[in-house]
Coordinates of N, CA, C and O in Angstrom, one line a residue:
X31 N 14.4 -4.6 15.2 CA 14.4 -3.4 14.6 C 13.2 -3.3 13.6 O 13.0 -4.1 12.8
X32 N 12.3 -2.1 13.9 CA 11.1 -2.7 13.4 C 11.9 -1.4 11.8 O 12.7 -0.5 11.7
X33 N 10.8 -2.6 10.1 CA 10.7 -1.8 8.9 C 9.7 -0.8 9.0 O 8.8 -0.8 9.7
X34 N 10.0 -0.1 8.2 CA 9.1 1.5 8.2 C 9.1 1.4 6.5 O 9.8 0.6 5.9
X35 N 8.0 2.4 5.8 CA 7.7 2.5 4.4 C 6.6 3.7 4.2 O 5.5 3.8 4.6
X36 N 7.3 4.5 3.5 CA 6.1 5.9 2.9 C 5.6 5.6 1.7 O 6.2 5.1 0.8
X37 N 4.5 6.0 1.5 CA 4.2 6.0 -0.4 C 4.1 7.4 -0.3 O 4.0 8.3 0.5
X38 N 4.2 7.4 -1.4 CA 4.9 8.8 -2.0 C 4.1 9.3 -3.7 O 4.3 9.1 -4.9
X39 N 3.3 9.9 -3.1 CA 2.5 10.3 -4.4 C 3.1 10.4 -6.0 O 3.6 11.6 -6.0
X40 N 3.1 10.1 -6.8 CA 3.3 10.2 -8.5 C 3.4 11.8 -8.5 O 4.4 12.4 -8.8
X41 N 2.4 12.1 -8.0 CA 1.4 13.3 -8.5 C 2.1 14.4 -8.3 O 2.5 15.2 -9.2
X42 N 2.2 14.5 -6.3 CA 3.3 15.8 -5.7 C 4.3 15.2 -5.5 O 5.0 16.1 -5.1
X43 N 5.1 13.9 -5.7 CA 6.1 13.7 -5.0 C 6.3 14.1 -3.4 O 7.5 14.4 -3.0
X44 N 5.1 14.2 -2.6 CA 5.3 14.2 -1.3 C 4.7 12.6 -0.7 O 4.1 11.7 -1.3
X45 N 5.0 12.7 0.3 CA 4.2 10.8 1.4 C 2.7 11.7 1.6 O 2.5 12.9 1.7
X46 N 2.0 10.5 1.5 CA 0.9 11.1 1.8 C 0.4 9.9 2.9 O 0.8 8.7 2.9
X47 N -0.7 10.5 3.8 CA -1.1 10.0 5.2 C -1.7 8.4 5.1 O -2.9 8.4 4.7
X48 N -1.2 7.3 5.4 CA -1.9 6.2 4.6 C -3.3 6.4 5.0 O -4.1 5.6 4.4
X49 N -4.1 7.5 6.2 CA -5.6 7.2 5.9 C -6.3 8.1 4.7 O -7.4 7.9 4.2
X50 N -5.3 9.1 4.3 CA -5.8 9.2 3.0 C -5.7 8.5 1.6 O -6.4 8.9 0.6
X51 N -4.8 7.6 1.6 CA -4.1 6.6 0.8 C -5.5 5.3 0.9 O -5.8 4.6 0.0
X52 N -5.8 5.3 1.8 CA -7.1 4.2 2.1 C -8.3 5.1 1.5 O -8.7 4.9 0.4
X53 N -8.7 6.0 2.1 CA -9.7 6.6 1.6 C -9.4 6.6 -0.5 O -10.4 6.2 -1.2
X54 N -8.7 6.9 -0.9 CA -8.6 6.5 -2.4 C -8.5 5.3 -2.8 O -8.6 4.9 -4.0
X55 N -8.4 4.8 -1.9 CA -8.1 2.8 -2.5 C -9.3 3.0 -2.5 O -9.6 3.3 -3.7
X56 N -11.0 2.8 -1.4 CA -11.6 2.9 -1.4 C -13.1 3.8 -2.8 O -14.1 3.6 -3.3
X57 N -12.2 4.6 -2.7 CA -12.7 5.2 -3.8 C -12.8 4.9 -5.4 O -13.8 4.8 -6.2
X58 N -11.3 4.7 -5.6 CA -10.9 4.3 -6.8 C -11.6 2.4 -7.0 O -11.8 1.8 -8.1
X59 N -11.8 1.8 -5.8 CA -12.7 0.5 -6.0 C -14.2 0.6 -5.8 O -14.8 -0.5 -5.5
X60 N -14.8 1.5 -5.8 CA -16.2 2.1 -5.6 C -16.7 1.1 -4.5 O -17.7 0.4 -4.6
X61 N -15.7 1.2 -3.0 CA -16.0 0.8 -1.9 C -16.1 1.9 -0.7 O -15.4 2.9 -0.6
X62 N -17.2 1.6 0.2 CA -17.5 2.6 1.1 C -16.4 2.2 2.4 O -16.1 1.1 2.9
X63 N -16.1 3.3 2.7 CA -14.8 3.5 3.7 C -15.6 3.4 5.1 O -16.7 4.0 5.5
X64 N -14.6 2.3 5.9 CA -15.5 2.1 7.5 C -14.4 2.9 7.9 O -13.3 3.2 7.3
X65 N -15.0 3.4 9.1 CA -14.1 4.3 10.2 C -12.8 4.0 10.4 O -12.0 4.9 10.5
X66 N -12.6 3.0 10.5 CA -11.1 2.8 11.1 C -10.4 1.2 10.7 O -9.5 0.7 11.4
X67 N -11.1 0.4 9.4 CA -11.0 -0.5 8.9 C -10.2 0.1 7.2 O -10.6 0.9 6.4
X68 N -8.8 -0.9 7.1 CA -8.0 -0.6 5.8 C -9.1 -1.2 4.5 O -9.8 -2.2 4.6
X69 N -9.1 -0.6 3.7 CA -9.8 -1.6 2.4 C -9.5 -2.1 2.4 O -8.3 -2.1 2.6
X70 N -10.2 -3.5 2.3 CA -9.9 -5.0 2.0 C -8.8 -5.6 2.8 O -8.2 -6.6 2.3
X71 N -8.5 -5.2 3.5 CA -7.3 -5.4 4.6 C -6.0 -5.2 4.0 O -5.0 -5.9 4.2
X72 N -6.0 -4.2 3.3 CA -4.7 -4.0 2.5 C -3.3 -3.7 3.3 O -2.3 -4.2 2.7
X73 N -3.2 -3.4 3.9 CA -2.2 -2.6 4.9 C -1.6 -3.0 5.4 O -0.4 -2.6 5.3
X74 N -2.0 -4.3 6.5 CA -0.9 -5.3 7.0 C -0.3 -6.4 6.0 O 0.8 -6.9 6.2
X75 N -0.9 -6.6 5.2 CA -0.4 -7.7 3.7 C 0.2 -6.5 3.0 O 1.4 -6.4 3.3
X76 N -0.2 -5.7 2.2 CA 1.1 -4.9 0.9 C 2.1 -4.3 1.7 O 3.3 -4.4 1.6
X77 N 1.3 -3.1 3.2 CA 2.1 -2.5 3.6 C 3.6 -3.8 4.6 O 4.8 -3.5 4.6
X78 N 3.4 -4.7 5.0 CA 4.2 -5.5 5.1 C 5.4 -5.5 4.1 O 6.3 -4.7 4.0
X79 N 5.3 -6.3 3.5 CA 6.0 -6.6 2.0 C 6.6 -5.6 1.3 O 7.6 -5.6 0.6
X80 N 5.7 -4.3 1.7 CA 6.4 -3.1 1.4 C 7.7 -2.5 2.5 O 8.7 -1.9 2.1
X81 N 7.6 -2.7 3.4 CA 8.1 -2.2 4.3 C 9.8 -3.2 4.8 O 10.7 -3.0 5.5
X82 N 9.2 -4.6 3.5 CA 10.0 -5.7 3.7 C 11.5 -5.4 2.8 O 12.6 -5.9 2.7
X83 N 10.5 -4.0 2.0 CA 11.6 -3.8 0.7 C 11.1 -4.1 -0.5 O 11.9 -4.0 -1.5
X84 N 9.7 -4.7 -0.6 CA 9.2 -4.9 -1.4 C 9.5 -3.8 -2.8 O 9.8 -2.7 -2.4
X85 N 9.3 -3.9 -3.9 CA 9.0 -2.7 -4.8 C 7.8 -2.6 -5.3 O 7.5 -3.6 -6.0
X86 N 6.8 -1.6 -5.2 CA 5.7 -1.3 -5.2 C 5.3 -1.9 -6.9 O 4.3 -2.6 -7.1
X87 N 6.0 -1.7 -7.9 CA 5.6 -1.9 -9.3 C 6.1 -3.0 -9.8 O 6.1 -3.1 -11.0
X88 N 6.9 -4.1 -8.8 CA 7.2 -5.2 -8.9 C 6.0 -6.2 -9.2 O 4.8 -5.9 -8.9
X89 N 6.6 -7.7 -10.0 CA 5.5 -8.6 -10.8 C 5.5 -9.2 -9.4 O 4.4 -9.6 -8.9
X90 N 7.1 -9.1 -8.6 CA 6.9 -10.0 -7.2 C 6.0 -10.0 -6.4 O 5.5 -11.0 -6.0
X91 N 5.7 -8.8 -5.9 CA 4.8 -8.1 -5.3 C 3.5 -8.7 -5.6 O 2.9 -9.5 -5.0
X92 N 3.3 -8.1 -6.7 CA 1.8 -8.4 -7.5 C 1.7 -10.2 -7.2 O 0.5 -10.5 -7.1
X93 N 2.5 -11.2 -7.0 CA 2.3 -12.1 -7.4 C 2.0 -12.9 -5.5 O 1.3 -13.7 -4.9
X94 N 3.0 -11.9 -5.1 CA 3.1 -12.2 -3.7 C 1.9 -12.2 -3.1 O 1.5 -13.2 -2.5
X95 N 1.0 -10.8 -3.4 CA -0.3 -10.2 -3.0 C -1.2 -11.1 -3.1 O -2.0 -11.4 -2.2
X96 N -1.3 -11.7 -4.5 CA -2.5 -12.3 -5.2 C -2.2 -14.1 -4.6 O -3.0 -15.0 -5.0
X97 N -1.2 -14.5 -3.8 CA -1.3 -15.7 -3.4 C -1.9 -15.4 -1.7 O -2.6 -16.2 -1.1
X98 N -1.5 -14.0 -1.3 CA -2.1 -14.0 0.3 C -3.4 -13.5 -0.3 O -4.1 -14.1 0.5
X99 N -4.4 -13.0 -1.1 CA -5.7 -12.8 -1.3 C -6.0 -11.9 -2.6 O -6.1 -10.7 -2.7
X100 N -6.3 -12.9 -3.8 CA -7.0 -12.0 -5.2 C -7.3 -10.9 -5.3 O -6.9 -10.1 -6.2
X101 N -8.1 -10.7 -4.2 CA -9.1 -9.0 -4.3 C -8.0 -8.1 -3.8 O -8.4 -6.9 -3.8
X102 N -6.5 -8.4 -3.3 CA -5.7 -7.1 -3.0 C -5.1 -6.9 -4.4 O -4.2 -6.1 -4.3
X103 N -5.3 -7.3 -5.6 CA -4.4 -7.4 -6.6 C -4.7 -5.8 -7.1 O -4.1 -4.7 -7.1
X104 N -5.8 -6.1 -7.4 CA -6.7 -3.9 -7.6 C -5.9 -2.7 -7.0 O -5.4 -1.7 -7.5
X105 N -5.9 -3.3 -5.4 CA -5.1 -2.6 -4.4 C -3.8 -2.1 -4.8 O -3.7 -0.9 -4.9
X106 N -2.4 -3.0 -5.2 CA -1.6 -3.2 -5.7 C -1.0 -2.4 -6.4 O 0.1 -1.8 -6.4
X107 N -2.4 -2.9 -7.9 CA -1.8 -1.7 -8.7 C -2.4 0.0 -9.2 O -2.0 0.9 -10.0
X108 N -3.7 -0.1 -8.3 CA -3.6 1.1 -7.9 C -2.6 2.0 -7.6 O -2.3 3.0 -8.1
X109 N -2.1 1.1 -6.0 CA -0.5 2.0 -5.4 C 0.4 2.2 -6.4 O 0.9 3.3 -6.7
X110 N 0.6 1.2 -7.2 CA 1.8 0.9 -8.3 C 1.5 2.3 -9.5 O 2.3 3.0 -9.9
X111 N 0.4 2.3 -9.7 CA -0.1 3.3 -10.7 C 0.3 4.8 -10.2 O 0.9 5.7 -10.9
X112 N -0.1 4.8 -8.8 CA 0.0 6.3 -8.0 C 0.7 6.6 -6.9 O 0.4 7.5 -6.1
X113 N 1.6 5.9 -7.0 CA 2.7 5.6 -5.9 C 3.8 5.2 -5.6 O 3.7 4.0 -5.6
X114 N 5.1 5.8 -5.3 CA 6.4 5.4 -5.0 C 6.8 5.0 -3.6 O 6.6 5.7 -2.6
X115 N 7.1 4.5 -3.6 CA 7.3 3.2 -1.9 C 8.8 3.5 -1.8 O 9.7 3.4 -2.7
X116 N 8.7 4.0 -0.3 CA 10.2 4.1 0.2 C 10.7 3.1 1.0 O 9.6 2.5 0.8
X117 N 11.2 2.4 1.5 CA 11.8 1.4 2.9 C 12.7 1.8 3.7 O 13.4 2.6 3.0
X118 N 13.0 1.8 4.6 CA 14.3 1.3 5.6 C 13.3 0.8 6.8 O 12.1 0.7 7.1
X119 N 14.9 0.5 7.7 CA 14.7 -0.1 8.8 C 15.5 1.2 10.3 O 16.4 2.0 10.2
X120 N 14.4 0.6 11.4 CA 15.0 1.8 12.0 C 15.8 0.8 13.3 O 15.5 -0.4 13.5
X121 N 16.7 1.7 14.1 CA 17.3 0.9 15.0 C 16.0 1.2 16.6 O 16.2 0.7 17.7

């Protein structure tokens, strides 16, 4: 049964598209956005963990992140700053 996970804006309280969620990671790290490449490979590492049930503004998380690769820690709490993380699992 695969996990699923939305971030959910601070701002509108709506999910927003994770290629726009990348395009701001990008941004917010004054990194130039490739076509179809996550910043810093964020996506399969947080979005995992997230999807695991993780909680986005967790120390766990943070701590989790920065042992699979330092430079996602930025990443992290960016989302954590501008973003609420949903989970479940689908059948």
């Amino acid at each position: 049964m695969p996990n699923c996970f939305q971030l959910i804006s601070r701002s509108t309280n709506q999910p927003e598209p994770f290629v726009e969620i990348n395009r701001k990671i990008c941004q917010h790290l004054g990194e130039v956005q490739q076509n179809d490449e996550w910043c810093r490979d964020w996506y399969p590492y947080i979005g995992f963990l997230l999807a695991s049930g993780q909680k986005i503004a967790s120390d766990e998380l943070k701590e989790k992140v920065a042992k699979i690769d330092q430079s996602l820690v930025p990443v992290v709490e960016f989302l954590a700053d501008n973003y609420n993380s949903v989970s479940w699992y689908e059948r």
